[in-house]
PDB file of C-alpha atoms in Angstrom:
ATOM      1  CA  UNK T  13      -9.348  -1.222   7.672  1.00  0.00           C
ATOM      2  CA  UNK T  14      -5.979  -1.286   6.000  1.00  0.00           C
ATOM      3  CA  UNK T  15      -2.358  -1.865   6.888  1.00  0.00           C
ATOM      4  CA  UNK T  16       0.596   0.535   7.191  1.00  0.00           C
ATOM      5  CA  UNK T  17       3.094   0.075   4.371  1.00  0.00           C
ATOM      6  CA  UNK T  18       6.539   1.646   4.606  1.00  0.00           C
ATOM      7  CA  UNK T  19       8.566   1.708   1.383  1.00  0.00           C
ATOM      8  CA  UNK T  20      12.272   2.589   1.071  1.00  0.00           C
ATOM      9  CA  UNK T  21      14.441   3.168  -2.005  1.00  0.00           C
ATOM     10  CA  UNK T  22      17.313   5.434  -2.981  1.00  0.00           C
ATOM     11  CA  UNK T  23      17.869   6.657   0.583  1.00  0.00           C
ATOM     12  CA  UNK T  24      14.249   7.826   0.966  1.00  0.00           C
ATOM     13  CA  UNK T  25      11.209   6.255   2.611  1.00  0.00           C
ATOM     14  CA  UNK T  26       7.469   6.843   2.622  1.00  0.00           C
ATOM     15  CA  UNK T  27       4.630   5.372   4.697  1.00  0.00           C
ATOM     16  CA  UNK T  28       1.036   5.024   3.587  1.00  0.00           C
ATOM     17  CA  UNK T  29      -2.129   3.093   4.308  1.00  0.00           C
ATOM     18  CA  UNK T  30      -2.590   0.166   1.942  1.00  0.00           C
ATOM     19  CA  UNK T  31      -5.896  -1.684   1.631  1.00  0.00           C
ATOM     20  CA  UNK T  32      -4.148  -5.065   1.436  1.00  0.00           C
ATOM     21  CA  UNK T  33      -0.840  -6.739   0.620  1.00  0.00           C
ATOM     22  CA  UNK T  34      -1.415  -7.480  -3.064  1.00  0.00           C
ATOM     23  CA  UNK T  35       0.891  -5.697  -5.513  1.00  0.00           C
ATOM     24  CA  UNK T  36       2.274  -6.162  -9.010  1.00  0.00           C
ATOM     25  CA  UNK T  37       4.915  -3.456  -9.355  1.00  0.00           C
ATOM     26  CA  UNK T  38       6.567  -4.938 -12.455  1.00  0.00           C
ATOM     27  CA  UNK T  39       9.420  -2.457 -13.113  1.00  0.00           C
ATOM     28  CA  UNK T  40       7.659   0.492 -11.429  1.00  0.00           C
ATOM     29  CA  UNK T  41       8.508   2.232  -8.166  1.00  0.00           C
ATOM     30  CA  UNK T  42       6.363   1.073  -5.205  1.00  0.00           C
ATOM     31  CA  UNK T  43       5.443   4.718  -4.462  1.00  0.00           C
ATOM     32  CA  UNK T  44       5.431   7.838  -6.637  1.00  0.00           C
ATOM     33  CA  UNK T  45       7.765   9.619  -4.228  1.00  0.00           C
ATOM     34  CA  UNK T  46      10.497   6.967  -4.623  1.00  0.00           C
ATOM     35  CA  UNK T  47      12.877   6.320  -7.510  1.00  0.00           C
ATOM     36  CA  UNK T  48      12.595   3.280  -9.737  1.00  0.00           C
ATOM     37  CA  UNK T  49      15.007   0.499  -8.767  1.00  0.00           C
ATOM     38  CA  UNK T  50      15.681  -1.841  -5.849  1.00  0.00           C
ATOM     39  CA  UNK T  51      13.413  -1.255  -2.843  1.00  0.00           C
ATOM     40  CA  UNK T  52      12.325  -2.654   0.497  1.00  0.00           C
ATOM     41  CA  UNK T  53       8.832  -2.641   1.970  1.00  0.00           C
ATOM     42  CA  UNK T  54       7.380  -3.503   5.346  1.00  0.00           C
ATOM     43  CA  UNK T  55       3.727  -3.740   6.347  1.00  0.00           C
ATOM     44  CA  UNK T  56       2.590  -3.626   9.960  1.00  0.00           C
ATOM     45  CA  UNK T  57      -0.878  -3.890  11.379  1.00  0.00           C
ATOM     46  CA  UNK T  58      -3.320  -6.517  12.559  1.00  0.00           C
ATOM     47  CA  UNK T  59      -4.972  -9.399  10.763  1.00  0.00           C
ATOM     48  CA  UNK T  60      -8.448 -10.521  11.787  1.00  0.00           C
ATOM     49  CA  UNK T  61      -8.731 -14.279  12.203  1.00  0.00           C
ATOM     50  CA  UNK T  62     -12.498 -14.828  11.983  1.00  0.00           C
ATOM     51  CA  UNK T  63     -12.577 -18.320  13.460  1.00  0.00           C
ATOM     52  CA  UNK T  64     -10.189 -20.351  15.624  1.00  0.00           C
ATOM     53  CA  UNK T  65      -8.327 -23.103  13.808  1.00  0.00           C
ATOM     54  CA  UNK T  66      -5.353 -24.038  11.670  1.00  0.00           C
ATOM     55  CA  UNK T  67      -4.286 -21.627   8.931  1.00  0.00           C
ATOM     56  CA  UNK T  68      -1.704 -21.757   6.167  1.00  0.00           C
ATOM     57  CA  UNK T  69      -0.379 -18.663   4.388  1.00  0.00           C
ATOM     58  CA  UNK T  70       0.802 -18.441   0.774  1.00  0.00           C
ATOM     59  CA  UNK T  71       2.299 -15.804  -1.481  1.00  0.00           C
ATOM     60  CA  UNK T  72       2.756 -15.222  -5.139  1.00  0.00           C
ATOM     61  CA  UNK T  73       6.158 -13.576  -4.931  1.00  0.00           C
ATOM     62  CA  UNK T  74       8.828 -12.118  -7.156  1.00  0.00           C
ATOM     63  CA  UNK T  75      11.425 -10.948  -4.647  1.00  0.00           C
ATOM     64  CA  UNK T  76      12.055 -11.949  -1.032  1.00  0.00           C
ATOM     65  CA  UNK T  77       9.351 -12.104   1.663  1.00  0.00           C
ATOM     66  CA  UNK T  78       9.124 -12.956   5.363  1.00  0.00           C
ATOM     67  CA  UNK T  79       5.967 -12.689   7.465  1.00  0.00           C
ATOM     68  CA  UNK T  80       4.947 -13.241  11.079  1.00  0.00           C
ATOM     69  CA  UNK T  81       1.504 -13.324  12.672  1.00  0.00           C
ATOM     70  CA  UNK T  82       1.329 -13.000  16.475  1.00  0.00           C
ATOM     71  CA  UNK T  83       5.156 -13.294  16.378  1.00  0.00           C
ATOM     72  CA  UNK T  84       4.927 -16.761  14.762  1.00  0.00           C
ATOM     73  CA  UNK T  85       6.665 -17.244  11.381  1.00  0.00           C
ATOM     74  CA  UNK T  86       3.983 -17.871   8.768  1.00  0.00           C
ATOM     75  CA  UNK T  87       5.810 -17.337   5.482  1.00  0.00           C
ATOM     76  CA  UNK T  88       9.349 -17.073   4.094  1.00  0.00           C
ATOM     77  CA  UNK T  89      10.731 -17.432   0.587  1.00  0.00           C
ATOM     78  CA  UNK T  90      12.287 -15.728  -2.390  1.00  0.00           C
ATOM     79  CA  UNK T  91      12.909 -15.883  -6.102  1.00  0.00           C
ATOM     80  CA  UNK T  92      16.332 -15.705  -7.683  1.00  0.00           C
ATOM     81  CA  UNK T  93      17.433 -12.502  -9.410  1.00  0.00           C
ATOM     82  CA  UNK T  94      15.601 -12.220 -12.723  1.00  0.00           C
ATOM     83  CA  UNK T  95      13.398 -15.273 -12.046  1.00  0.00           C
ATOM     84  CA  UNK T  96       9.640 -15.060 -12.656  1.00  0.00           C
ATOM     85  CA  UNK T  97       7.116 -14.947  -9.814  1.00  0.00           C
ATOM     86  CA  UNK T  98       6.435 -18.199  -7.991  1.00  0.00           C
ATOM     87  CA  UNK T  99       4.123 -19.595  -5.312  1.00  0.00           C
ATOM     88  CA  UNK T 100       5.413 -20.227  -1.794  1.00  0.00           C
ATOM     89  CA  UNK T 101       3.623 -21.537   1.285  1.00  0.00           C
ATOM     90  CA  UNK T 102       4.284 -21.488   4.994  1.00  0.00           C
ATOM     91  CA  UNK T 103       3.663 -23.979   7.775  1.00  0.00           C
ATOM     92  CA  UNK T 104       0.216 -24.751   9.119  1.00  0.00           C
ATOM     93  CA  UNK T 105      -0.238 -22.660  12.288  1.00  0.00           C
ATOM     94  CA  UNK T 106      -3.088 -22.561  14.789  1.00  0.00           C
ATOM     95  CA  UNK T 107      -4.648 -19.217  15.748  1.00  0.00           C
ATOM     96  CA  UNK T 108      -7.455 -18.128  18.042  1.00  0.00           C
ATOM     97  CA  UNK T 109     -10.246 -15.835  16.932  1.00  0.00           C
ATOM     98  CA  UNK T 110      -9.308 -12.132  16.988  1.00  0.00           C
ATOM     99  CA  UNK T 111      -6.947  -9.511  15.650  1.00  0.00           C
ATOM    100  CA  UNK T 112      -3.291 -10.594  15.667  1.00  0.00           C
ATOM    101  CA  UNK T 113      -0.188  -8.449  14.995  1.00  0.00           C
ATOM    102  CA  UNK T 114       1.025  -8.948  11.406  1.00  0.00           C
ATOM    103  CA  UNK T 115       4.459  -7.978  10.053  1.00  0.00           C
ATOM    104  CA  UNK T 116       5.410  -8.578   6.409  1.00  0.00           C
ATOM    105  CA  UNK T 117       8.871  -7.676   5.068  1.00  0.00           C
ATOM    106  CA  UNK T 118       9.622  -7.621   1.325  1.00  0.00           C
ATOM    107  CA  UNK T 119      12.694  -6.857  -0.751  1.00  0.00           C
ATOM    108  CA  UNK T 120      12.889  -6.684  -4.522  1.00  0.00           C
ATOM    109  CA  UNK T 121      15.507  -8.979  -6.038  1.00  0.00           C
ATOM    110  CA  UNK T 122      15.408  -8.010  -9.702  1.00  0.00           C
ATOM    111  CA  UNK T 123      14.056  -5.564 -12.269  1.00  0.00           C
ATOM    112  CA  UNK T 124      10.437  -6.539 -11.566  1.00  0.00           C
ATOM    113  CA  UNK T 125       8.631  -7.223  -8.294  1.00  0.00           C
ATOM    114  CA  UNK T 126       5.361  -8.753  -7.110  1.00  0.00           C
ATOM    115  CA  UNK T 127       3.762  -9.788  -3.818  1.00  0.00           C
ATOM    116  CA  UNK T 128       0.253 -11.086  -3.188  1.00  0.00           C
ATOM    117  CA  UNK T 129      -0.756 -12.772   0.078  1.00  0.00           C
ATOM    118  CA  UNK T 130      -3.236 -15.652   0.323  1.00  0.00           C
ATOM    119  CA  UNK T 131      -4.485 -17.958   3.069  1.00  0.00           C
ATOM    120  CA  UNK T 132      -6.489 -21.112   3.670  1.00  0.00           C
ATOM    121  CA  UNK T 133      -7.905 -22.812   6.752  1.00  0.00           C
ATOM    122  CA  UNK T 134      -9.856 -25.857   7.820  1.00  0.00           C
ATOM    123  CA  UNK T 135     -13.051 -23.971   6.959  1.00  0.00           C
ATOM    124  CA  UNK T 136     -12.157 -22.387   3.588  1.00  0.00           C
ATOM    125  CA  UNK T 137     -10.014 -23.090   0.524  1.00  0.00           C
ATOM    126  CA  UNK T 138      -7.107 -21.002  -0.759  1.00  0.00           C
ATOM    127  CA  UNK T 139      -8.161 -17.374  -1.305  1.00  0.00           C
ATOM    128  CA  UNK T 140      -6.581 -13.910  -1.329  1.00  0.00           C
ATOM    129  CA  UNK T 141      -6.530 -12.362   2.138  1.00  0.00           C
ATOM    130  CA  UNK T 142      -9.474  -9.937   1.868  1.00  0.00           C
ATOM    131  CA  UNK T 143      -8.933  -6.236   2.494  1.00  0.00           C
ATOM    132  CA  UNK T 144     -11.529  -6.368   5.292  1.00  0.00           C
ATOM    133  CA  UNK T 145      -9.218  -8.617   7.339  1.00  0.00           C
ATOM    134  CA  UNK T 146      -6.424  -6.008   7.610  1.00  0.00           C
ATOM    135  CA  UNK T 147      -6.468  -3.389  10.384  1.00  0.00           C
ATOM    136  CA  UNK T 148      -4.047  -0.580  11.166  1.00  0.00           C
ATOM    137  CA  UNK T 149      -3.646  -1.530  14.811  1.00  0.00           C
ATOM    138  CA  UNK T 150      -2.980   2.102  15.810  1.00  0.00           C
ATOM    139  CA  UNK T 151      -4.800   5.305  14.990  1.00  0.00           C
ATOM    140  CA  UNK T 152      -3.062   7.198  12.178  1.00  0.00           C
ATOM    141  CA  UNK T 153      -4.977  10.469  11.671  1.00  0.00           C
ATOM    142  CA  UNK T 154      -2.184  11.738   9.415  1.00  0.00           C
ATOM    143  CA  UNK T 155      -3.214   9.186   6.776  1.00  0.00           C
ATOM    144  CA  UNK T 156      -6.666  10.779   6.543  1.00  0.00           C
ATOM    145  CA  UNK T 157      -5.127  14.247   6.129  1.00  0.00           C
ATOM    146  CA  UNK T 158      -2.718  12.939   3.477  1.00  0.00           C
ATOM    147  CA  UNK T 159      -5.545  11.183   1.607  1.00  0.00           C
ATOM    148  CA  UNK T 160      -7.643  14.349   1.647  1.00  0.00           C
ATOM    149  CA  UNK T 161      -4.655  16.392   0.449  1.00  0.00           C
ATOM    150  CA  UNK T 162      -4.039  13.943  -2.414  1.00  0.00           C
ATOM    151  CA  UNK T 163      -7.680  14.200  -3.488  1.00  0.00           C
ATOM    152  CA  UNK T 164      -7.603  18.004  -3.470  1.00  0.00           C
ATOM    153  CA  UNK T 165      -4.220  18.075  -5.235  1.00  0.00           C
ATOM    154  CA  UNK T 166      -5.616  15.846  -8.003  1.00  0.00           C
ATOM    155  CA  UNK T 167      -9.011  17.580  -8.198  1.00  0.00           C
ATOM    156  CA  UNK T 168      -7.472  21.020  -8.615  1.00  0.00           C
ATOM    157  CA  UNK T 169      -4.766  19.696 -10.974  1.00  0.00           C
ATOM    158  CA  UNK T 170      -2.057  21.233  -8.804  1.00  0.00           C
ATOM    159  CA  UNK T 171       0.669  19.077 -10.322  1.00  0.00           C
ATOM    160  CA  UNK T 172       0.261  20.964 -13.583  1.00  0.00           C
ATOM    161  CA  UNK T 173       2.586  23.545 -11.977  1.00  0.00           C
ATOM    162  CA  UNK T 174       3.810  21.710  -8.861  1.00  0.00           C
ATOM    163  CA  UNK T 175       5.151  18.465 -10.304  1.00  0.00           C
ATOM    164  CA  UNK T 176       7.157  15.973  -8.258  1.00  0.00           C
ATOM    165  CA  UNK T 177       9.640  13.516  -9.679  1.00  0.00           C
ATOM    166  CA  UNK T 178       7.881  10.424 -11.150  1.00  0.00           C
ATOM    167  CA  UNK T 179       4.409  12.081 -11.172  1.00  0.00           C
ATOM    168  CA  UNK T 180       2.428  12.002 -14.403  1.00  0.00           C
ATOM    169  CA  UNK T 181       1.355  15.493 -15.428  1.00  0.00           C
ATOM    170  CA  UNK T 182      -2.321  16.433 -15.068  1.00  0.00           C
ATOM    171  CA  UNK T 183      -4.312  17.731 -18.019  1.00  0.00           C
ATOM    172  CA  UNK T 184      -4.242  21.517 -18.381  1.00  0.00           C
ATOM    173  CA  UNK T 185      -6.601  23.574 -16.252  1.00  0.00           C
ATOM    174  CA  UNK T 186      -8.877  26.298 -17.555  1.00  0.00           C
ATOM    175  CA  UNK T 187      -7.356  29.401 -19.111  1.00  0.00           C
ATOM    176  CA  UNK T 188      -7.062  32.057 -16.377  1.00  0.00           C
ATOM    177  CA  UNK T 189      -5.890  34.883 -18.645  1.00  0.00           C
ATOM    178  CA  UNK T 190      -9.006  36.966 -18.057  1.00  0.00           C
ATOM    179  CA  UNK T 191      -9.860  35.642 -14.573  1.00  0.00           C
ATOM    180  CA  UNK T 192      -8.553  38.730 -12.790  1.00  0.00           C
ATOM    181  CA  UNK T 193     -11.298  40.976 -14.261  1.00  0.00           C
ATOM    182  CA  UNK T 194     -14.013  39.697 -11.920  1.00  0.00           C
ATOM    183  CA  UNK T 195     -12.004  37.987  -9.187  1.00  0.00           C
ATOM    184  CA  UNK T 196     -10.975  39.452  -5.859  1.00  0.00           C
ATOM    185  CA  UNK T 197      -8.149  38.233  -3.639  1.00  0.00           C
ATOM    186  CA  UNK T 198     -10.688  37.345  -0.917  1.00  0.00           C
ATOM    187  CA  UNK T 199     -12.858  35.429  -3.366  1.00  0.00           C
ATOM    188  CA  UNK T 200      -9.872  33.459  -4.725  1.00  0.00           C
ATOM    189  CA  UNK T 201      -8.708  32.619  -1.194  1.00  0.00           C
ATOM    190  CA  UNK T 202     -12.233  31.485  -0.214  1.00  0.00           C
ATOM    191  CA  UNK T 203     -12.472  29.293  -3.340  1.00  0.00           C
ATOM    192  CA  UNK T 204      -9.043  27.692  -2.776  1.00  0.00           C
ATOM    193  CA  UNK T 205      -9.817  26.924   0.880  1.00  0.00           C
ATOM    194  CA  UNK T 206     -13.248  25.425   0.230  1.00  0.00           C
TER     195      UNK T 206
END
């Protein structure tokens, strides 16, 4: 499950797996690796339509959004610069059961940004699109490696010494002043690689 989100700001871009398209960035950067300020985002993947029928898509948006499902426009709208978030809705569109290609494009239009996707159908009322309905569409093994690396980086508090721009600093690690008395190079290497 999940959807591929690609974020761009300040001449840099980063891709990651997102559980769903539901974000309140306020005045924050959409990704720690990107600077604060205007940004664009695009999500690509598949959306599982669990039953055939007519669907309508909605968004709570602060910025500009366009979305297609199976190459059919399902949502488009924007807020003015500095305007608060608002609700928008798309046309009623009929879909068959199955996974359909989904593309969502977003651009911030002010100091704060927000995007949350919702849907309704003949068989259910307005609700957030659940994370279990999003699928990557393609295998992305690099996302698993990145996720594992992030976990290890956080667990070992690596950013105490190796801090990137916009990263909050980890709490201090244990004092290693006297660690060399009973520690071998092989033992340290084994511990770091485990």
